Coordinates of C-alpha atoms in Angstrom, one line a residue:
X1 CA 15.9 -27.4 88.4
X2 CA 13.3 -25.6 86.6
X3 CA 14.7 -22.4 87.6
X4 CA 18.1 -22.9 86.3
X5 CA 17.2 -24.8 83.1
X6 CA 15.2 -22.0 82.7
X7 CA 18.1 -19.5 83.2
X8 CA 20.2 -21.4 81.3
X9 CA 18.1 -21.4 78.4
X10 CA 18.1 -17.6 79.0
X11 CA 21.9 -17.0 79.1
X12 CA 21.8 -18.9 75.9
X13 CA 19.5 -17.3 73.9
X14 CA 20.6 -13.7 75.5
X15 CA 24.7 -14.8 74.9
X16 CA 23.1 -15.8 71.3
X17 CA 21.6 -12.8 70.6
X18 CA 24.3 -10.2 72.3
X19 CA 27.6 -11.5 69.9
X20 CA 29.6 -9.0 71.5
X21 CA 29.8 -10.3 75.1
X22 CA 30.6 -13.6 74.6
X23 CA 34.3 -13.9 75.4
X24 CA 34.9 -17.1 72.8
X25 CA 34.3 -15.0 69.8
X26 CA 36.8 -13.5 68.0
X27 CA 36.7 -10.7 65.9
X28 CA 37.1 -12.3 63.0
X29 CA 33.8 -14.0 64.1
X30 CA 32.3 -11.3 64.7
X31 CA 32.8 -9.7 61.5
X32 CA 31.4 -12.9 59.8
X33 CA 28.3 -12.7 62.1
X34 CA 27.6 -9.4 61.3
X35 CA 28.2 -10.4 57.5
X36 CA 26.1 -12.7 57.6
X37 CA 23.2 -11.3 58.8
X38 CA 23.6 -8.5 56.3
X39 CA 24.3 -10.9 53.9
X40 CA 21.2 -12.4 54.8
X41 CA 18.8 -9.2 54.8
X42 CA 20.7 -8.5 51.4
X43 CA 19.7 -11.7 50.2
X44 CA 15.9 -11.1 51.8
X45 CA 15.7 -8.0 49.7
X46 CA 17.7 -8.9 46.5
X47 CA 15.0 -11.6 45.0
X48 CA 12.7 -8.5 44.3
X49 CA 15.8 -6.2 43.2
X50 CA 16.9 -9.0 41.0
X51 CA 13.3 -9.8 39.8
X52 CA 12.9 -6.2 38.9
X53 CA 16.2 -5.8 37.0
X54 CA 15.2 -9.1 35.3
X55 CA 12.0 -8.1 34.2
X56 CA 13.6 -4.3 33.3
X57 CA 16.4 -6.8 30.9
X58 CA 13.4 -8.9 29.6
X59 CA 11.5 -5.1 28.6
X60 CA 15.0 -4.0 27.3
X61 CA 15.5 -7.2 25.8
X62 CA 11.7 -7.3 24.2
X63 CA 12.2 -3.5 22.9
X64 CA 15.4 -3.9 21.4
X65 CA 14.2 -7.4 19.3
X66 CA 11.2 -5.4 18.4
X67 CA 13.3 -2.6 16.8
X68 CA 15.7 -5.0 15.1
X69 CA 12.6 -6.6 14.1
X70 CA 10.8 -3.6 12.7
X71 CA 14.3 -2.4 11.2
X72 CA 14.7 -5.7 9.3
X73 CA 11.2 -5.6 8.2
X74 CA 11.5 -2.1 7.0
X75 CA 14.6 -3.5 4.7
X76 CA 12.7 -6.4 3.7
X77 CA 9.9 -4.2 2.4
X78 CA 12.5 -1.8 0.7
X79 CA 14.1 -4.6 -0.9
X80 CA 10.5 -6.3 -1.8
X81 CA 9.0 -3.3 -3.0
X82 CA 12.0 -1.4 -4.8
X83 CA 12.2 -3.1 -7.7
X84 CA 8.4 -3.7 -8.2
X85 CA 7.9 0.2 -7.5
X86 CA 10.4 0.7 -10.2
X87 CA 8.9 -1.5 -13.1
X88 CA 5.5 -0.4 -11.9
X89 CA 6.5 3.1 -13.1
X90 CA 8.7 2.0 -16.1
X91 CA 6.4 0.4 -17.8
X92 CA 3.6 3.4 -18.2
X93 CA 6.5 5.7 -18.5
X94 CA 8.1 3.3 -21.5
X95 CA 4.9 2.9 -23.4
X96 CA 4.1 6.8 -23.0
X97 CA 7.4 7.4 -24.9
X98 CA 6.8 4.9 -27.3
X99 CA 3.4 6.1 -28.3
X100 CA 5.0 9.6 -28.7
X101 CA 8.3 8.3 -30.7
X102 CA 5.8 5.9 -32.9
X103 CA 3.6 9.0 -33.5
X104 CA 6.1 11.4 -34.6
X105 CA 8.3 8.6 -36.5
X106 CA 5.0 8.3 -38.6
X107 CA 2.4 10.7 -38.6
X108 CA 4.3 14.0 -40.7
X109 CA 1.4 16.2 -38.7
X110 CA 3.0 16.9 -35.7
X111 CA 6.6 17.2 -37.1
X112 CA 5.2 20.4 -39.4
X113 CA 5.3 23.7 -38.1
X114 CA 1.5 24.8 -37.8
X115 CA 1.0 28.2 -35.8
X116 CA 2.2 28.5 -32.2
X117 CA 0.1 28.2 -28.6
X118 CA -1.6 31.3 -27.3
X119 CA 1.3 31.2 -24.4
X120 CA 4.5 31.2 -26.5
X121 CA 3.4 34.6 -28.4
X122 CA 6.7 35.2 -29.6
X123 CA 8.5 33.5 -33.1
X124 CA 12.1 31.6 -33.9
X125 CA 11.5 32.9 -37.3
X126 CA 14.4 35.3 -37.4
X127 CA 18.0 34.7 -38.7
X128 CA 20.0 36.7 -35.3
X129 CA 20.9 34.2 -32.7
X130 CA 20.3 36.2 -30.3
X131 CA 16.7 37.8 -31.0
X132 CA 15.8 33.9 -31.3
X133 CA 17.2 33.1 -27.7
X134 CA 15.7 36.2 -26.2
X135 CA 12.0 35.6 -27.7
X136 CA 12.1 31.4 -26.2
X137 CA 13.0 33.3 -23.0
X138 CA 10.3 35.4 -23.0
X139 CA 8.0 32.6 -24.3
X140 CA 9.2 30.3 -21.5
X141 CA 8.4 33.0 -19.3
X142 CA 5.1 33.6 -19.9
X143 CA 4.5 29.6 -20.3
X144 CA 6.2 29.1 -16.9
X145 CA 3.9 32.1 -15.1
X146 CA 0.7 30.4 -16.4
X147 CA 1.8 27.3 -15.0
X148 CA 2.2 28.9 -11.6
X149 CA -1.1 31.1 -11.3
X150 CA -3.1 28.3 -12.7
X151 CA -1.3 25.4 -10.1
X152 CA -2.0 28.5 -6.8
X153 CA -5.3 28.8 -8.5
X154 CA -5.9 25.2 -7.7
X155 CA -4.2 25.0 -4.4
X156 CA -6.5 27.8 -3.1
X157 CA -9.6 25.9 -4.9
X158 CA -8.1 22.6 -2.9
X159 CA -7.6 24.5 0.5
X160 CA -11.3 25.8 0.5
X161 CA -12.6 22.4 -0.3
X162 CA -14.4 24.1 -3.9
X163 CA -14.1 20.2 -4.8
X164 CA -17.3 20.9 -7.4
X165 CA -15.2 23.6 -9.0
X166 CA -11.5 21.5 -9.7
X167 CA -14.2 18.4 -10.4
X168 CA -16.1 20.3 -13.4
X169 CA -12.5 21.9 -14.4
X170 CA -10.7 18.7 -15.0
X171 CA -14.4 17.0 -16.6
X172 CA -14.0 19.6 -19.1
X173 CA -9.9 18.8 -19.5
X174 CA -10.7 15.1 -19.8
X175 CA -13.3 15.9 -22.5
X176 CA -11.7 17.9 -24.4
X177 CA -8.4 15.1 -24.4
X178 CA -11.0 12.5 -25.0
X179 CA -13.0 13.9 -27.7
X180 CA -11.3 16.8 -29.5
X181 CA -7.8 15.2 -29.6
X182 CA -8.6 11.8 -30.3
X183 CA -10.7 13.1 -33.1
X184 CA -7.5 15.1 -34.4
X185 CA -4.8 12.2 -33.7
X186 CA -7.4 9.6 -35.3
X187 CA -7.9 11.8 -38.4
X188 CA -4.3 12.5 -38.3
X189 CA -3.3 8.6 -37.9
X190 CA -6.2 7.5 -40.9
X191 CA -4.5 10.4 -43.2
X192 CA -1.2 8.7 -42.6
X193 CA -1.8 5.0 -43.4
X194 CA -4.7 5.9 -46.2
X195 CA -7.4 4.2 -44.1
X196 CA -11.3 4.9 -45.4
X197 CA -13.7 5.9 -42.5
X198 CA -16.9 7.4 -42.9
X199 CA -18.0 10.1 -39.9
X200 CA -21.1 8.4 -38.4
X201 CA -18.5 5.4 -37.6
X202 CA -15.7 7.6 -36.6
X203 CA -18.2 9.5 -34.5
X204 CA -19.2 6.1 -32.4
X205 CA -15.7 5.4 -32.0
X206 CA -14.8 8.1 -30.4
X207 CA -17.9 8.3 -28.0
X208 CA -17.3 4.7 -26.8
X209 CA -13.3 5.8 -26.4
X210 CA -14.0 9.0 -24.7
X211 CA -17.3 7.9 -22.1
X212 CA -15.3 4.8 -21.3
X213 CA -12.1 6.9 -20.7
X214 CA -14.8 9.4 -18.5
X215 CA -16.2 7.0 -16.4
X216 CA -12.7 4.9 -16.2
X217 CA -10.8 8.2 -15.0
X218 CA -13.6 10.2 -13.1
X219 CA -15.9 7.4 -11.1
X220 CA -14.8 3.4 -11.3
X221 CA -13.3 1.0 -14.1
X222 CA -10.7 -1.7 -13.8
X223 CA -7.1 -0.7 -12.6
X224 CA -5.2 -1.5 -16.1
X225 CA -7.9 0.6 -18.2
X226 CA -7.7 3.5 -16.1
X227 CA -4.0 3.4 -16.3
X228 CA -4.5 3.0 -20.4
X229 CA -6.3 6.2 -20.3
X230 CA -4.2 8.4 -18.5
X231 CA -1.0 7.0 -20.6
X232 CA -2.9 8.0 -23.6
X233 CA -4.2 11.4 -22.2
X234 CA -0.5 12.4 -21.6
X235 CA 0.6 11.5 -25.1
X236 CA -2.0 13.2 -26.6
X237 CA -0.9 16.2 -24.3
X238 CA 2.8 15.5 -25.3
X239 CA 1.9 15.6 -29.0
X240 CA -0.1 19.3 -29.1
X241 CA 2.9 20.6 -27.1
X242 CA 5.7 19.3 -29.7
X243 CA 3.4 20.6 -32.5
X244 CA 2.7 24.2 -31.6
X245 CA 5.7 24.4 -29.4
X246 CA 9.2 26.3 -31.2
X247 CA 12.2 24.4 -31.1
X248 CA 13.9 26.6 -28.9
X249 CA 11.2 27.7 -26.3
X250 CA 10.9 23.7 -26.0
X251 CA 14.6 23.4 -24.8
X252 CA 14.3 26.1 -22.7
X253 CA 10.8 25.3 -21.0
X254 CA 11.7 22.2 -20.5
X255 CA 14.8 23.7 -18.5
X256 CA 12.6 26.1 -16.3
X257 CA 9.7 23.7 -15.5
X258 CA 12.4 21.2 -13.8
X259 CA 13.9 24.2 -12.2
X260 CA 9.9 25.1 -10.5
X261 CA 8.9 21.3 -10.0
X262 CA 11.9 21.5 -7.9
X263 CA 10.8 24.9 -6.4
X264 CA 7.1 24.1 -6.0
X265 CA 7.9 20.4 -4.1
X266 CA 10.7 21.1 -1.9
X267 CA 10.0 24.7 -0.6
X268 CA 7.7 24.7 2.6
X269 CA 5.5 27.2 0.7
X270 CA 5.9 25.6 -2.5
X271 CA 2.2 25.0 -4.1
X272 CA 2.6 21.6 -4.9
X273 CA 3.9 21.1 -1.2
X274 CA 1.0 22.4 0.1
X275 CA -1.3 20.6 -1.8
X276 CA 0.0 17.1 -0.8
X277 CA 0.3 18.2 3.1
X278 CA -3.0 19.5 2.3
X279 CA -4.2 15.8 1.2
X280 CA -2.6 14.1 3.8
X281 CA -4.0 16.2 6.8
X282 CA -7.6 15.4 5.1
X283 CA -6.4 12.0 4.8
X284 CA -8.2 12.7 1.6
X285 CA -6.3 11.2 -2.2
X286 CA -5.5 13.8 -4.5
X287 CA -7.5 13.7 -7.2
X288 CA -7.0 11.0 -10.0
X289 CA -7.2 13.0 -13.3
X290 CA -4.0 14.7 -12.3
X291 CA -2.4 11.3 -10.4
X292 CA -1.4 8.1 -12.5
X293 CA -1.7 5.4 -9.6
X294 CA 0.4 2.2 -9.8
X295 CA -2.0 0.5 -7.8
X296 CA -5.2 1.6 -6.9
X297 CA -5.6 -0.4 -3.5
X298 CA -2.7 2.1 -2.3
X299 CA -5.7 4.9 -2.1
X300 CA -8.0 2.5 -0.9
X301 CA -6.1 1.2 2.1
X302 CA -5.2 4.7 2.5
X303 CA -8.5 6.2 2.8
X304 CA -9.7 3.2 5.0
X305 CA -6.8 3.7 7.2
X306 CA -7.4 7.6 7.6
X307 CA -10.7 6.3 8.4
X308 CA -9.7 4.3 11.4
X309 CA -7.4 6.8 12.9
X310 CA -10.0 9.9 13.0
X311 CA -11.1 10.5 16.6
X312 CA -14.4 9.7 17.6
X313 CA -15.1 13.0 18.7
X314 CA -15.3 14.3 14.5
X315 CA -18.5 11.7 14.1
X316 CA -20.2 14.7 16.2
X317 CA -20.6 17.1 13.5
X318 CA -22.8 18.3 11.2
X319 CA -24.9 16.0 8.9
X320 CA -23.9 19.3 6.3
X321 CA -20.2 18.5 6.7
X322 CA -20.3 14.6 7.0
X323 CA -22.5 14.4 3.7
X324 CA -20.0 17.2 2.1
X325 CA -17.1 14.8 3.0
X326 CA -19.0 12.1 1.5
X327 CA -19.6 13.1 -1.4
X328 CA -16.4 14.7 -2.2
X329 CA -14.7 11.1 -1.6
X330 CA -17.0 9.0 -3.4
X331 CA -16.2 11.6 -6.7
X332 CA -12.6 11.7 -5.8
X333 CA -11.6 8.3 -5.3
X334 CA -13.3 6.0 -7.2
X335 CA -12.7 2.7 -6.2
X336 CA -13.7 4.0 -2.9
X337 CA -15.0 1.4 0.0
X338 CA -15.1 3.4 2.8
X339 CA -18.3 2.5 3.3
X340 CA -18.4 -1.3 2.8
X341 CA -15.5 -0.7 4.9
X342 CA -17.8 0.8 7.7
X343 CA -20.6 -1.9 6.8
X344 CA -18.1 -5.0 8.2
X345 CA -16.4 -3.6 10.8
X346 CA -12.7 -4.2 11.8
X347 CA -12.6 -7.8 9.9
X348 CA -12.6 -5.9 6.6
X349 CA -10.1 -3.1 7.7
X350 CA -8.0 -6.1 8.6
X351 CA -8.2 -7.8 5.4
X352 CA -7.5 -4.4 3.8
X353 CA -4.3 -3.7 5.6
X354 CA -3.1 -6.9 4.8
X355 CA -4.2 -6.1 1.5
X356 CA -2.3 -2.6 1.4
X357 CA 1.0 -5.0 2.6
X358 CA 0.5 -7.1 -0.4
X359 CA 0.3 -4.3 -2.9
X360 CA 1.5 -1.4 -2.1
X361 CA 1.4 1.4 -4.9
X362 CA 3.2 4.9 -6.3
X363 CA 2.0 7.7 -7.8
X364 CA 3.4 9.7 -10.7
X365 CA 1.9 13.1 -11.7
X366 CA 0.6 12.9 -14.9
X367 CA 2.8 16.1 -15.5
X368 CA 5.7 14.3 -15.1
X369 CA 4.4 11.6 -17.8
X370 CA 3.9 14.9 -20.7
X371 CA 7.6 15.9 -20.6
X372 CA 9.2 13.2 -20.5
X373 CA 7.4 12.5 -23.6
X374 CA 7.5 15.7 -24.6
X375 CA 11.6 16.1 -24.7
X376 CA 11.7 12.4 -26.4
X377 CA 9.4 13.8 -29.1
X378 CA 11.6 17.2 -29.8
X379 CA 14.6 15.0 -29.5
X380 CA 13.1 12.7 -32.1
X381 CA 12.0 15.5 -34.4
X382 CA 14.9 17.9 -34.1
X383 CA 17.3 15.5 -34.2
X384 CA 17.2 15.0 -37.8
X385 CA 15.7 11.8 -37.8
X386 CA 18.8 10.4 -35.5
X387 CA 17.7 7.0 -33.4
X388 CA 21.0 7.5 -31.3
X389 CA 20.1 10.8 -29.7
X390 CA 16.2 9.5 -29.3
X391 CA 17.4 6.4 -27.7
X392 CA 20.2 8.2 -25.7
X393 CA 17.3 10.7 -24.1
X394 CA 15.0 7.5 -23.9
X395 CA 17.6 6.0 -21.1
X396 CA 18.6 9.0 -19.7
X397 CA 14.8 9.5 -18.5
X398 CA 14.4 6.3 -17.2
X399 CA 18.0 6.5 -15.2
X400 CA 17.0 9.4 -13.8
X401 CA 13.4 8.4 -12.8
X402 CA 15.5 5.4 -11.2
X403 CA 17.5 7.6 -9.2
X404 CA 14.2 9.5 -8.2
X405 CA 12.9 6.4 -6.9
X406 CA 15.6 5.6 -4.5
X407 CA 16.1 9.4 -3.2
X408 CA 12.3 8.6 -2.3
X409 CA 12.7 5.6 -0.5
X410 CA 15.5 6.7 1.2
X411 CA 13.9 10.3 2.7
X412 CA 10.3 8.5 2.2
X413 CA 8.6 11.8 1.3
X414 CA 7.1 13.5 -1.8
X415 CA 9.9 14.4 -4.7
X416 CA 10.0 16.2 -8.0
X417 CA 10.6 13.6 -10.3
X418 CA 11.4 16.2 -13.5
X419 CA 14.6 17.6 -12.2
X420 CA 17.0 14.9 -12.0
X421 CA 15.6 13.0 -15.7
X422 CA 15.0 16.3 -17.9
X423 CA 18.8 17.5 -16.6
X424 CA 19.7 13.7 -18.2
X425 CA 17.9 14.7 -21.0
X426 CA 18.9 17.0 -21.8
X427 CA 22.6 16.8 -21.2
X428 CA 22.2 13.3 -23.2
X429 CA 20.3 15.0 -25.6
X430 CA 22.9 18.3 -26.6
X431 CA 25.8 15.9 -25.9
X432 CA 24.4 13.0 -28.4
X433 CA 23.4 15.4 -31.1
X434 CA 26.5 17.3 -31.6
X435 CA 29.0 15.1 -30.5
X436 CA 27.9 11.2 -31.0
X437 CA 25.9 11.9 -33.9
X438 CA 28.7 13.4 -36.0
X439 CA 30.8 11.4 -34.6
X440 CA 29.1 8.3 -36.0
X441 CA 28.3 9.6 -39.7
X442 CA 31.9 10.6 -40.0
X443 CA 32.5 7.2 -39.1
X444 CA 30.0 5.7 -41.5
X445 CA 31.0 8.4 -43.7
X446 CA 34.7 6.8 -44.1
X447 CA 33.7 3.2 -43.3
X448 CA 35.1 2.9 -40.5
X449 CA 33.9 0.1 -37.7
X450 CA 34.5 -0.3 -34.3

């Protein structure tokens, strides 16, 4: 009884096993068996194929929220920062202008002709056309080719780290701004409006303006007083250069140095090219006598940043070169905290970037600041006295530093900003001055309104 129950149970479990001798079965059966138990080992191995493609979603999933995010932040920052960026630079740009306009509107001085600069050898005192054009050429020349030997000259100075050098050359620019032609726009200004000042007090004020402006501009000072300096350094600038500068060779110099702003910036071996790519793989800020800064936590989070992101294996050399690096970034920045930074440790450098998000700033060469000025003061002196063609240049400035500031957040690299505002300068300016401006006294002439 054993034995057979035993067999049975055999039969059974071998007919269960072997499908295809068991005479009951049909094929159909059989199929579904077989089915079945691949179904079945499918399904055994599909929980960690599905699992894997889940997770390989979730990642996909993740990556592609995390791009839209980033892309959505990166047009939330354009749209936040657009417009700030752009009254951040209107503003010192507006009041540069207005100086300069104010000044020649007022003060006869710079309006008289009174000699020529040592660069623009050649006079506009003759009565043929075309002597007059040729000699601004050959003025704008030579102006143009001391503009590019002197801005090498300091790339090379900049590339072999003679930071002492470019330090005591622009010390000795900013005095002589400070100092010489305050004294000469002061004296100018007092002749003007009939003001009485005795030397001894015109001699303080001048020291307290120019050692503030020194230590504002070259060490440490409040943001907003170090931005009044350089504004007032560039008009200064602005004002010797529509003095001793001739009518023509002005035009035409004004022409060329957009033409070589456009050259030096965008060519891969353009100096000023060089110079910022320079900066940048130094991760050092270029220097602020030549750099009006919107905001000067922009060089502060970017020096602390640049800080962050050097390898360790750079803290291994010598004390001559860390010292040297030291030093050259305490005189170059100077609202530098790189080393409270390195004092308190990663809670600081997080408080800084979220600093840097709050505020972030753009710079303007102070170069930039002198022509604009410079081509509002011709036009305001050449222009017989016309407000239409001074205001037309005013705008045409400011919409092209506008358009300059959205070619640079679109490509988000360093632009000349002279090209596209002198060309609407200019073009505003001839266009105004023989074509508005008689339009509008013939008008006024026969009483006419519109």
């Amino acid at each position: 009884m054993n034995t057979s129950g035993s067999e049975e149970e055999f039969c059974n479990e071998r007919t269960s096993l072997m499908t295809t001798e068991s005479p009951p079965l049909s094929s159909y059966h059989v199929e579904t068996g077989i089915s079945s138990l691949e179904d079945t080992q499918t399904k055994a191995r599909c929980p960690i194929t599905n699992e894997s493609n889940n997770r390989e979603a979730r990642h996909e999933g993740v990556s592609v929220e995390r791009d839209s995010t980033a892309d959505s932040e990166d047009e939330e920052l354009s749209l936040k920062y657009g417009a700030k960026h752009v009254i951040m630079l209107f503003v010192p740009v507006t009041l540069c202008m207005i100086v300069v306009i104010a000044t020649i509107k007022s003060v006869s001085f710079y309006t008289e002709k009174g000699g020529q600069l040592i660069y623009t050898p050649f006079t506009e005192d003759t009565t043929s056309v075309g002597q007059r054009l040729l000699n601004s050429v050959l003025n704008t020349l030579i102006m143009i080719s001391v503009i590019v030997v002197m801005t090498i000259f300091l790339v090379v100075l900049y590339k072999y780290r003679c930071y002492k050098f470019i330090h005591g050359w622009l010390i000795l620019s900013s005095l002589m701004l400070l100092f010489w032609f305050s004294f000469m726009y002061l004296g100018e200004v007092f002749k003007t409006y009939n003001v009485a000042m005795d030397y001894p007090t015109l001699a303080l004020v001048i020291w307290n303006f120019g050692a503030v402006g020194m230590v504002c501009i070259h060490w440490k000072g409040p943001l907003q007083l170090q931005q009044a300096y350089l504004i007032m350094i560039s008009a200064l600038m602005a004002l010797v250069f529509i003095k001793y500068l001739p009518e023509w060779s002005a035009w035409v110099i004004l022409g060329a140095i957009s033409v070589y702003d456009l050259i030096a910036v965008l060519c891969p071996k353009g100096p000023l090219r060089m110079l910022v790519e320079t900066a940048q793989e130094r991760n050092e800020p270029i220097f602020p006598a030549l750099i009006y800064s919107s905001a000067m936590i922009w060089m502060v989070g970017m020096t602390e940043h640049s800080a962050v992101q050097q390898p360790s294996h750079q803290e291994t050399n010598s004390d001559e070169e860390v010292g040297q690096s030291h030093h050259d970034n305490t005189e170059d920045n100077r609202n530098m905290v790189v080393p409270e930074t390195e004092v308190h440790g990663a809670q600081s450098r997080t408080s800084s970037a979220e600093e840097l998000e709050e505020e972030r700033g753009i710079k303007l060469g102070l170069g930039d600041f002198i022509f604009y000025s410079v081509l509002v003061g011709k036009a305001s002196a050449t222009a017989s006295g016309d407000w239409n063609t001074t205001l037309a240049c005013f705008v045409a400035i400011l919409i092209g530093l506008c358009l300059t500031l959205l070619l640079l957040a679109i490509f988000k690299k360093a632009l000349p900003a002279l090209p596209i505002s002198i060309t609407f300068g200019l073009v505003f300016y001839f266009s105004t001055d023989n074509l508005v401006r008689p339009f509008m006294d013939n008008l006024a002439t026969h009483q006419f309104y519109i």
